[in-house]
Coordinates of C-alpha atoms and ligand atoms in Angstrom, one line a residue:
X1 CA -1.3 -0.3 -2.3
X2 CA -0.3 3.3 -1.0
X3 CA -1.9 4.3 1.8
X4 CA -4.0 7.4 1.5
X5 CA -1.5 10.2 2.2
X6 CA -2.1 13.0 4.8
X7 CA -0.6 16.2 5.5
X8 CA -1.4 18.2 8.6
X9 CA -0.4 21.7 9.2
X10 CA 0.2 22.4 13.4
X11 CA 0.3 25.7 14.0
X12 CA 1.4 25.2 17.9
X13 CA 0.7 28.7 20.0
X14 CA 0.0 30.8 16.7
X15 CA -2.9 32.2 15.0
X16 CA -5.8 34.2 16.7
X17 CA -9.0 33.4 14.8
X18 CA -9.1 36.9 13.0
X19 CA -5.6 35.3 11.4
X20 CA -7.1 31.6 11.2
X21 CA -9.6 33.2 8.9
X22 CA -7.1 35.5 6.7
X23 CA -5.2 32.1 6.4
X24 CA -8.2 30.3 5.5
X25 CA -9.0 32.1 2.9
X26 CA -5.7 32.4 1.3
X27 CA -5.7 28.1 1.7
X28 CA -8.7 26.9 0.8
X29 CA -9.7 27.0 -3.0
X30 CA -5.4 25.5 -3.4
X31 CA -6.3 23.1 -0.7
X32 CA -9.3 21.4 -2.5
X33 CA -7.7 21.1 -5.8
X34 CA -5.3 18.7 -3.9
X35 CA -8.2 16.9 -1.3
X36 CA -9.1 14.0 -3.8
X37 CA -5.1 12.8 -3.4
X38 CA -4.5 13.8 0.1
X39 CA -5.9 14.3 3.2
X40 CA -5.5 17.8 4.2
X41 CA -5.7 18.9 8.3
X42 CA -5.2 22.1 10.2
X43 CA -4.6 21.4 13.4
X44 CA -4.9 24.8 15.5
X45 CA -5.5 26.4 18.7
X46 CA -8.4 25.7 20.4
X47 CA -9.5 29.4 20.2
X48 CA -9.6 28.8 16.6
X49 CA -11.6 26.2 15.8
X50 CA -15.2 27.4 16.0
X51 CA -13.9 29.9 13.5
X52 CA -11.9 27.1 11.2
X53 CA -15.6 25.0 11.2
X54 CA -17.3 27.4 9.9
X55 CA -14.4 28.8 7.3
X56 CA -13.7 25.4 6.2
X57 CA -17.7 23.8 6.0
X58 CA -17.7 23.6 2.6
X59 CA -14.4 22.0 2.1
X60 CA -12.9 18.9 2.5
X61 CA -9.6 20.8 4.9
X62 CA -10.3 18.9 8.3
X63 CA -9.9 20.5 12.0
X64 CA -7.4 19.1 14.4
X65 CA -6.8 19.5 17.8
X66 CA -3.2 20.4 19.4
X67 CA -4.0 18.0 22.4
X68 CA -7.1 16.9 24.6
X69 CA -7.9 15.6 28.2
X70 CA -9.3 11.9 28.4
X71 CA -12.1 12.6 30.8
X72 CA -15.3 13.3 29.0
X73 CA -16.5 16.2 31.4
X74 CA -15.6 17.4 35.0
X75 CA -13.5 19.6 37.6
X76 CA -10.2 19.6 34.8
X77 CA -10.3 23.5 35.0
X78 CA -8.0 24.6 32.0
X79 CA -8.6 21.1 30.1
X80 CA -10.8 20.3 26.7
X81 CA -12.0 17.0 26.6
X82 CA -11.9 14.6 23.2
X83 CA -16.2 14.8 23.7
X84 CA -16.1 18.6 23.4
X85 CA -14.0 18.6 20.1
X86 CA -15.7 15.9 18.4
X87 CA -18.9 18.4 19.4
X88 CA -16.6 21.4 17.3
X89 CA -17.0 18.7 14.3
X90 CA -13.1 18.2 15.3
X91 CA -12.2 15.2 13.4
X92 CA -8.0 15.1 14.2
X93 CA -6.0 15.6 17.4
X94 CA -2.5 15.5 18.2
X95 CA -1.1 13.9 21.4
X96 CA 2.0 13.2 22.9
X97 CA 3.7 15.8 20.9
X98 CA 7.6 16.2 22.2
X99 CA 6.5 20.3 23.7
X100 CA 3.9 19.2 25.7
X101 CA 5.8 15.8 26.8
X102 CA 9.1 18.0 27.4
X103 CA 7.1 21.3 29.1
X104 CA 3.9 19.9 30.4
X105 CA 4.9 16.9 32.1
X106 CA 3.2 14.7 28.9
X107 CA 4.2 11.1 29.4
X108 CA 4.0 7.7 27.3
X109 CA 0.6 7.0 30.3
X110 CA -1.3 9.9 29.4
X111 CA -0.9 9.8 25.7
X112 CA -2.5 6.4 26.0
X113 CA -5.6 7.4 28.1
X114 CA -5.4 10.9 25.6
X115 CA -5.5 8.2 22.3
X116 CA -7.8 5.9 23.6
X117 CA -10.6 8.6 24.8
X118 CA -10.0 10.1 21.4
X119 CA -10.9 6.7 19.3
X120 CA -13.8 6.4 21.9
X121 CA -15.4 10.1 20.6
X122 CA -14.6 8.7 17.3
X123 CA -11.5 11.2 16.6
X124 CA -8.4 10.6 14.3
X125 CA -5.3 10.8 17.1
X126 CA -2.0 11.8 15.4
X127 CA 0.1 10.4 18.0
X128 CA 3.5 11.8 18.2
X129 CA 6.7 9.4 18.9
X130 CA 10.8 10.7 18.8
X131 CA 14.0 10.4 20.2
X132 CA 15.4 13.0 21.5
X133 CA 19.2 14.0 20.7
X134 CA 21.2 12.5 23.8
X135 CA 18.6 9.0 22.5
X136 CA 20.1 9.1 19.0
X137 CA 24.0 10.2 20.2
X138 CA 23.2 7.0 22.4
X139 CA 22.2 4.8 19.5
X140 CA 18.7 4.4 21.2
X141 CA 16.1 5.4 18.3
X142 CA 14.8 2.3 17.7
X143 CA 14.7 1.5 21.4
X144 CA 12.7 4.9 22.2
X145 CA 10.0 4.7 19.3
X146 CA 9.4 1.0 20.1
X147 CA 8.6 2.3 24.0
X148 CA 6.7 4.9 23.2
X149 CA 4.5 2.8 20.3
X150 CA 4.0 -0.3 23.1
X151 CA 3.4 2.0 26.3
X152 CA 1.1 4.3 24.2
X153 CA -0.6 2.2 22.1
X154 CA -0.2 -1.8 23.0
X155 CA -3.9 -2.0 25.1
X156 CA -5.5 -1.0 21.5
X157 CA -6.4 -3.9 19.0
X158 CA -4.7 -3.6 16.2
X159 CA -7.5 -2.6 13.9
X160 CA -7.8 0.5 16.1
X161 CA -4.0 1.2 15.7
X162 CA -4.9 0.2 12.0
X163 CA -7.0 3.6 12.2
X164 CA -4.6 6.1 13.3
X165 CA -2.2 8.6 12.6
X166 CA 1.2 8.3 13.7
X167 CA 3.7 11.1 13.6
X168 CA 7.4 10.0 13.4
X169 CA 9.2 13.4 14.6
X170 CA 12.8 13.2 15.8
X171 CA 12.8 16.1 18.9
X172 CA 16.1 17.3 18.1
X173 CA 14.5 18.3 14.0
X174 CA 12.1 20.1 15.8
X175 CA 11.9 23.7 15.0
X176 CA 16.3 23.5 14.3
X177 CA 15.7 23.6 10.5
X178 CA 17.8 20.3 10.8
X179 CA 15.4 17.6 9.0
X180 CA 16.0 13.9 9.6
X181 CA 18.0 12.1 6.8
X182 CA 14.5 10.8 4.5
X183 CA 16.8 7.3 4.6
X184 CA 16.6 7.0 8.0
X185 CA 13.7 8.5 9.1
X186 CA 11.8 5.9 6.5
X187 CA 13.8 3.0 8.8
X188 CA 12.9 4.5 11.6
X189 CA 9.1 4.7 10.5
X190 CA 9.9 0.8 9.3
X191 CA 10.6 0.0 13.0
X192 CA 7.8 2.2 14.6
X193 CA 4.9 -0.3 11.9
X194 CA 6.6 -3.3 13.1
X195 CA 6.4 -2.5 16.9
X196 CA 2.9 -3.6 17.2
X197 CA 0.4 -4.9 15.2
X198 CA -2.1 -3.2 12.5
X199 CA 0.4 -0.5 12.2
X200 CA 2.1 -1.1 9.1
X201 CA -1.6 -0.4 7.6
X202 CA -2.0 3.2 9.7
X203 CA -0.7 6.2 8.0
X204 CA 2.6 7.4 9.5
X205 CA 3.9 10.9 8.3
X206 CA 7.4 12.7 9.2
X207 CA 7.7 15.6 11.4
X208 CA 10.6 17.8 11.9
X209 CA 11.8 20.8 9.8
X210 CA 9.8 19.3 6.9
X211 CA 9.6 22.4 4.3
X212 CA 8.5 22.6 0.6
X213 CA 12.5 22.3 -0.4
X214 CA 12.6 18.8 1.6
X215 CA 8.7 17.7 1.5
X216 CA 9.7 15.5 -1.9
X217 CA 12.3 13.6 -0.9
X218 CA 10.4 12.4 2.3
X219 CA 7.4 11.9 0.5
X220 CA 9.3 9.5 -2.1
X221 CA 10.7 7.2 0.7
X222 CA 8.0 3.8 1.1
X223 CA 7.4 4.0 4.9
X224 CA 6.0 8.1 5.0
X225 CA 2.6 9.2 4.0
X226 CA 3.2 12.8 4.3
X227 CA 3.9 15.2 7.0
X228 CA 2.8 16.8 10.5
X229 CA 4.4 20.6 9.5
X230 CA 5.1 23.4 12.0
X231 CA 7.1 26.6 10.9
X232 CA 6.2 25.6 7.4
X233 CA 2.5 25.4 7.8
X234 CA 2.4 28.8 8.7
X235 CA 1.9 30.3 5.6
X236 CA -1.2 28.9 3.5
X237 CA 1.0 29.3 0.6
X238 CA 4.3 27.8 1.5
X239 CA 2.1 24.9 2.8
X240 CA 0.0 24.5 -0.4
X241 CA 3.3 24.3 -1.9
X242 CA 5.3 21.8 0.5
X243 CA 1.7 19.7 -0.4
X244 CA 2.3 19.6 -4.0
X245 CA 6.0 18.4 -3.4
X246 CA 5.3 16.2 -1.5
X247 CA 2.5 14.4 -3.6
X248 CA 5.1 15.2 -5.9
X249 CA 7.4 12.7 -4.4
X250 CA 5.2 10.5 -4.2
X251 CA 3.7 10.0 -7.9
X252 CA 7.1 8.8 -8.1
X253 CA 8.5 6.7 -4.9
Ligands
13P301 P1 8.7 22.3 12.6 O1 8.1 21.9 11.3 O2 8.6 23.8 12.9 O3 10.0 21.7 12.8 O4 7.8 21.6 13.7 C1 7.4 20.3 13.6 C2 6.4 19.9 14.6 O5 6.7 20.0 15.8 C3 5.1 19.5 14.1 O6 4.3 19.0 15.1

């Protein structure tokens, strides 16, 4: 059976909450005619989310973090623990995302304590695995994913990994407008469910330059359940419509 497919906008370091709301409300009649086939996720600065809760109470559009701390409360100054979103009704957060590994020192350790305080406040972690450029050039994709799955991920059982969200973004697609090949990023998504166990029932989406021209193709490959969407995203109609193509793609792979 197809696994319930999920797309999730991440809007990065964009959007104050005057423009969260504009988007909101250009998003969110679109975005419930397509919540009984997909899940639908905005994942958006923290500044944002108070104002995305109470935009988006009557929907079925979830809230997403961009990233957490795994302490609960304390002296973190700067840092937003996985308690205090799950407070926001945040129901999604990303970690281990390639900027914040690459510019803020993220690495395969913390994403695991960030995922496993996440399941603890009973939060959705997309966790975010890729090679980078000089990995593939190297022939070490496979390698890479399989590190990151077991460093970040092997202490959960595998009905917890069962449970999450895995993002499959190559770094060097990131933001270049050079998407993955759909062929191989579904192997490469094959390799990341087989690295450890309950995975090849957790939804794993694509990540990387995925736009409404592309969206269908990805969508129709057997291993990807939708997308995590930057650039793309930004637009709540351009994203309504990469959604359609994408379940598009799907009706039919
Ligand atoms: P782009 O869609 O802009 O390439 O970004 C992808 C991404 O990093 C999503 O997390």
């Amino acid at each position: 059976m197809r696994r319930r497919p999920l797309f999730a906008a991440n809007w990065k370091m964009n959007k104050t909450p005057a423009q969260a709301s504009d988007y909101v409300a250009n998003f969110w009649a679109a975005a419930e005619a397509l919540a009984s086939r997909a899940d639908i996720v905005l994942c958006a600065p923290f500044v944002d989310l108070e104002t995305l809760r109470v935009a988006l109470e009557p929907s079925s559009v979830r809230v997403g973090g961009q990233d957490c701390f795994w302490e609960p409360a304390g002296a973190y100054t700067g840092e937003i623990s996985a308690a205090m979103l799950a407070a926001m009704k945040v129901t999604y957060c990303i970690v281990g995302h390639s900027e914040r590994r690459r510019l803020f020192g993220e690495t395969d350790e913390t994403v695991a304590k960030k995922t496993a305080a996440l399941v603890r406040a009973g939060l959705t972690p997309i966790v975010c695995v890729g090679e980078t450029l000089e990995e593939k050039q190297q022939g070490a994709t496979a390698a890479r994913v399989r590190a990151q799955i077991e460093a970040g991920l092997g202490a959960m059982s595998d009905e917890e990994r069962a449970s999450l969200v895995i993002a499959y973004e190559p770094v060097w697609a990131i933001g270049t407008g050079l998407a993955d090949d759909p062929a191989s990023a579904n192997e490469t998504i094959g390799i990341i469910r087989a690295a450890a166990g309950g995975l090849d029932r957790a939804r794993v989406v694509y990540g990387g330059s995925m736009s409404a021209d592309n969206a269908r193709a990805f969508c129709a490959q057997p291993n990807i359940d939708g997308g995590l969407v930057g650039s793309a995203s930004l637009d709540p109609r351009g994203f309504i419509g990469l959604i359609q193509n994408g379940l598009s793609g799907m009706a039919k792979g």
